[in-house]
Short mmCIF file of C-alpha atoms in Angstrom, two decimals:
data_model
loop_
_atom_site.label_atom_id
_atom_site.label_comp_id
_atom_site.label_asym_id
_atom_site.label_seq_id
_atom_site.Cartn_x
_atom_site.Cartn_y
_atom_site.Cartn_z
CA UNK A 1 106.70 89.77 84.51
CA UNK A 2 105.55 93.26 83.72
CA UNK A 3 107.93 96.13 84.42
CA UNK A 4 106.62 99.41 85.83
CA UNK A 5 108.94 102.40 85.70
CA UNK A 6 108.20 105.79 87.15
CA UNK A 7 110.06 108.98 86.40
CA UNK A 8 111.51 111.11 87.71
CA UNK A 9 112.40 109.31 90.95
CA UNK A 10 112.64 112.63 92.78
CA UNK A 11 111.19 116.04 92.12
CA UNK A 12 111.63 119.28 94.02
CA UNK A 13 109.32 122.17 93.27
CA UNK A 14 108.45 125.58 94.58
CA UNK A 15 104.82 126.24 95.42
CA UNK A 16 102.85 127.26 92.35
CA UNK A 17 104.90 125.25 89.85
CA UNK A 18 103.45 122.63 87.55
CA UNK A 19 104.79 119.11 87.15
CA UNK A 20 104.34 115.94 85.12
CA UNK A 21 104.99 112.48 86.50
CA UNK A 22 105.32 109.55 84.14
CA UNK A 23 104.58 105.84 84.43
CA UNK A 24 105.79 103.43 81.75
CA UNK A 25 104.77 99.79 81.68
CA UNK A 26 106.03 96.94 79.57
CA UNK A 27 102.86 94.99 78.78
CA UNK A 28 99.15 95.44 78.19
CA UNK A 29 97.10 96.20 81.29
CA UNK A 30 93.44 96.31 82.18
CA UNK A 31 93.79 98.43 85.29
CA UNK A 32 95.96 101.44 86.10
CA UNK A 33 95.75 103.54 89.22
CA UNK A 34 97.62 106.49 90.70
CA UNK A 35 98.12 106.83 94.45
CA UNK A 36 99.54 109.53 96.68
CA UNK A 37 101.33 108.56 99.87
CA UNK A 38 101.46 111.60 102.10
CA UNK A 39 104.29 112.32 104.56
CA UNK A 40 102.28 110.59 107.30
CA UNK A 41 102.21 107.38 105.30
CA UNK A 42 98.58 107.37 104.18
CA UNK A 43 97.93 105.96 100.70
CA UNK A 44 95.21 107.82 98.85
CA UNK A 45 93.68 106.67 95.59
CA UNK A 46 93.92 109.55 93.12
CA UNK A 47 92.75 108.05 89.85
CA UNK A 48 91.55 104.80 88.41
CA UNK A 49 92.49 105.35 84.78
CA UNK A 50 93.13 102.33 82.50
CA UNK A 51 92.72 104.64 79.49
CA UNK A 52 91.75 108.19 78.61
CA UNK A 53 91.95 111.36 80.68
CA UNK A 54 90.48 112.32 84.03
CA UNK A 55 90.67 115.49 86.07
CA UNK A 56 90.17 116.15 89.75
CA UNK A 57 90.83 119.74 90.76
CA UNK A 58 94.48 120.59 90.19
CA UNK A 59 95.33 117.01 89.32
CA UNK A 60 94.73 115.26 86.05
CA UNK A 61 95.86 111.99 84.54
CA UNK A 62 96.13 110.58 81.07
CA UNK A 63 96.74 106.98 80.09
CA UNK A 64 97.68 105.97 76.55
CA UNK A 65 97.24 102.24 76.82
CA UNK A 66 98.37 101.49 73.27
CA UNK A 67 101.71 103.19 73.96
CA UNK A 68 101.95 101.82 77.48
CA UNK A 69 102.33 104.94 79.55
CA UNK A 70 100.40 107.16 81.90
CA UNK A 71 101.01 110.74 82.98
CA UNK A 72 99.96 112.51 86.16
CA UNK A 73 99.81 116.30 85.97
CA UNK A 74 99.94 118.48 89.05
CA UNK A 75 99.22 122.14 88.45
CA UNK A 76 99.86 125.04 90.84
CA UNK A 77 101.52 122.69 93.32
CA UNK A 78 101.01 123.18 97.04
CA UNK A 79 103.04 121.98 100.01
CA UNK A 80 100.26 119.48 100.73
CA UNK A 81 101.09 117.78 97.42
CA UNK A 82 104.37 116.56 98.91
CA UNK A 83 104.82 112.83 99.29
CA UNK A 84 105.33 109.85 97.03
CA UNK A 85 103.22 109.19 93.97
CA UNK A 86 102.76 105.58 92.93
CA UNK A 87 101.52 104.18 89.70
CA UNK A 88 100.07 100.65 89.85
CA UNK A 89 99.14 98.47 86.90
CA UNK A 90 97.34 95.19 86.57
CA UNK A 91 98.39 93.01 83.66
CA UNK A 92 95.80 90.63 82.24
CA UNK A 93 97.48 87.66 83.85
CA UNK A 94 98.44 89.00 87.29
CA UNK A 95 97.48 91.18 90.24
CA UNK A 96 98.20 94.87 90.69
CA UNK A 97 101.91 95.70 90.45
CA UNK A 98 103.24 98.92 91.97
CA UNK A 99 105.97 101.11 90.57
CA UNK A 100 108.75 102.39 92.81
CA UNK A 101 107.25 105.86 93.00
CA UNK A 102 108.15 109.49 92.45
CA UNK A 103 109.04 111.45 95.57
CA UNK A 104 107.76 115.01 95.35
CA UNK A 105 108.80 117.82 97.67
CA UNK A 106 107.04 121.16 97.37
CA UNK A 107 108.61 124.09 99.18
CA UNK A 108 106.85 127.36 100.05
CA UNK B 1 81.98 106.43 107.79
CA UNK B 2 85.20 104.71 108.86
CA UNK B 3 85.93 103.00 105.53
CA UNK B 4 88.83 100.70 106.20
CA UNK B 5 90.59 100.58 109.55
CA UNK B 6 93.67 98.75 110.77
CA UNK B 7 94.80 97.90 114.26
CA UNK B 8 97.15 98.21 115.94
CA UNK B 9 98.72 101.18 114.18
CA UNK B 10 102.07 100.52 115.87
CA UNK B 11 103.40 97.29 117.30
CA UNK B 12 106.75 96.22 118.70
CA UNK B 13 107.30 92.53 119.28
CA UNK B 14 110.10 90.05 119.70
CA UNK B 15 111.38 87.35 117.38
CA UNK B 16 109.34 84.18 117.63
CA UNK B 17 106.15 85.75 118.97
CA UNK B 18 102.82 85.52 117.23
CA UNK B 19 101.33 88.80 116.03
CA UNK B 20 97.96 89.49 114.45
CA UNK B 21 97.18 92.62 112.50
CA UNK B 22 93.50 93.40 112.14
CA UNK B 23 91.71 94.91 109.17
CA UNK B 24 88.04 95.93 109.08
CA UNK B 25 86.13 97.55 106.22
CA UNK B 26 82.63 99.00 106.20
CA UNK B 27 82.08 99.19 102.43
CA UNK B 28 81.13 95.53 101.97
CA UNK B 29 83.85 95.24 99.33
CA UNK B 30 84.29 91.67 98.19
CA UNK B 31 88.07 91.87 97.73
CA UNK B 32 90.59 92.51 100.48
CA UNK B 33 94.37 92.62 100.31
CA UNK B 34 97.43 92.74 102.53
CA UNK B 35 100.55 94.54 101.32
CA UNK B 36 103.87 95.22 102.96
CA UNK B 37 105.95 98.28 102.22
CA UNK B 38 109.71 98.25 102.59
CA UNK B 39 112.40 100.64 101.46
CA UNK B 40 113.82 99.44 98.18
CA UNK B 41 110.95 97.05 97.50
CA UNK B 42 107.91 99.28 97.28
CA UNK B 43 104.52 97.72 97.92
CA UNK B 44 104.31 93.95 97.67
CA UNK B 45 101.21 91.79 97.89
CA UNK B 46 101.20 89.23 100.71
CA UNK B 47 97.74 87.66 100.51
CA UNK B 48 94.36 88.56 99.10
CA UNK B 49 90.80 87.38 99.42
CA UNK B 50 88.04 87.44 96.83
CA UNK B 51 85.25 86.72 99.31
CA UNK B 52 84.60 85.22 102.71
CA UNK B 53 86.42 81.89 103.10
CA UNK B 54 88.38 82.45 99.85
CA UNK B 55 92.03 83.46 100.19
CA UNK B 56 95.07 83.19 97.96
CA UNK B 57 98.78 83.90 98.05
CA UNK B 58 100.38 86.99 96.65
CA UNK B 59 104.01 87.71 95.89
CA UNK B 60 105.47 87.28 99.41
CA UNK B 61 103.22 84.95 101.48
CA UNK B 62 105.86 82.98 103.43
CA UNK B 63 105.59 83.39 107.20
CA UNK B 64 102.05 84.81 107.09
CA UNK B 65 98.60 83.35 107.61
CA UNK B 66 95.25 84.93 106.76
CA UNK B 67 91.63 84.09 107.27
CA UNK B 68 88.36 85.65 106.25
CA UNK B 69 85.37 84.28 108.09
CA UNK B 70 83.38 87.50 107.60
CA UNK B 71 83.35 89.78 104.58
CA UNK B 72 84.33 92.83 106.60
CA UNK B 73 87.37 91.39 108.41
CA UNK B 74 90.69 90.18 107.06
CA UNK B 75 93.27 89.54 109.81
CA UNK B 76 96.92 88.88 109.02
CA UNK B 77 98.87 86.67 111.41
CA UNK B 78 102.62 86.29 111.72
CA UNK B 79 102.84 82.92 113.46
CA UNK B 80 106.48 83.30 114.53
CA UNK B 81 107.71 86.80 113.80
CA UNK B 82 111.17 87.34 112.31
CA UNK B 83 113.22 90.52 111.99
CA UNK B 84 112.76 90.44 108.22
CA UNK B 85 109.05 90.97 108.84
CA UNK B 86 109.70 94.42 110.26
CA UNK B 87 107.72 96.56 107.86
CA UNK B 88 104.69 98.74 107.33
CA UNK B 89 101.63 96.65 106.54
CA UNK B 90 98.72 97.99 104.55
CA UNK B 91 95.30 96.47 104.23
CA UNK B 92 93.22 97.41 101.20
CA UNK B 93 89.84 96.62 99.74
CA UNK B 94 88.11 96.89 96.39
CA UNK B 95 84.96 95.96 94.53
CA UNK B 96 85.95 95.01 90.98
CA UNK B 97 83.52 95.62 88.18
CA UNK B 98 83.15 93.80 84.89
CA UNK B 99 85.62 96.17 83.23
CA UNK B 100 87.90 97.14 86.12
CA UNK B 101 90.23 94.20 85.97
CA UNK B 102 90.84 91.71 88.73
CA UNK B 103 91.64 94.22 91.46
CA UNK B 104 89.26 97.09 90.81
CA UNK B 105 89.72 100.51 92.38
CA UNK B 106 91.83 100.00 95.48
CA UNK B 107 91.38 101.77 98.82
CA UNK B 108 93.94 101.51 101.61
CA UNK B 109 93.83 101.52 105.37
CA UNK B 110 96.18 103.77 107.35
CA UNK B 111 98.84 101.13 107.78
CA UNK B 112 100.32 99.20 110.70
CA UNK B 113 103.97 99.73 111.52
CA UNK B 114 105.46 96.52 112.92
CA UNK B 115 108.90 96.27 114.47
CA UNK B 116 110.32 92.86 115.30
CA UNK B 117 113.27 92.97 117.71
#
């Protein structure tokens, strides 16, 4: 089956720093989403982005489907950005598969 | 504007007991999903439903039963709970479009933390 790898597994930042999270996948997909799981466990949909670039405030995402990766950019990080960021992909022959996540800690 | 709600949020039960986790969504999404989240395994799909009275197995369906008599509700039942079913359970819903793939844009409930003693 498809492999979904996220890097880095852990990231520690000071408030105000920028970061890039990466999601690599091993096969063609027709659906890619980014989620944020906050420290209270809530899973929030950040982006539905099977290809191209989207921006939402300080967050933006880019998916290069032909090269099988997606990037999530967080600019001017805040403590509320802490949590785990998941990439999820849907191959053409299966349901949505989640990566193992990147754990982000932002300190004041 | 509740969106998708799960109940109970926390549940402690004993091995062998039946437990039902409830999921209700107000968006009239056609698709609903149950995932479990465990350390070391991430999020894994248990069951999903494409519409009322249509359900199908996901990656880890053993020991679980689902039903969907109404579009807005998708209960998950553990008929005889085991310790290995201790987990956080998430319900989700989506409304796929022609180009969004099978799942569409996914929205999660707040989760139900289940402990089986």
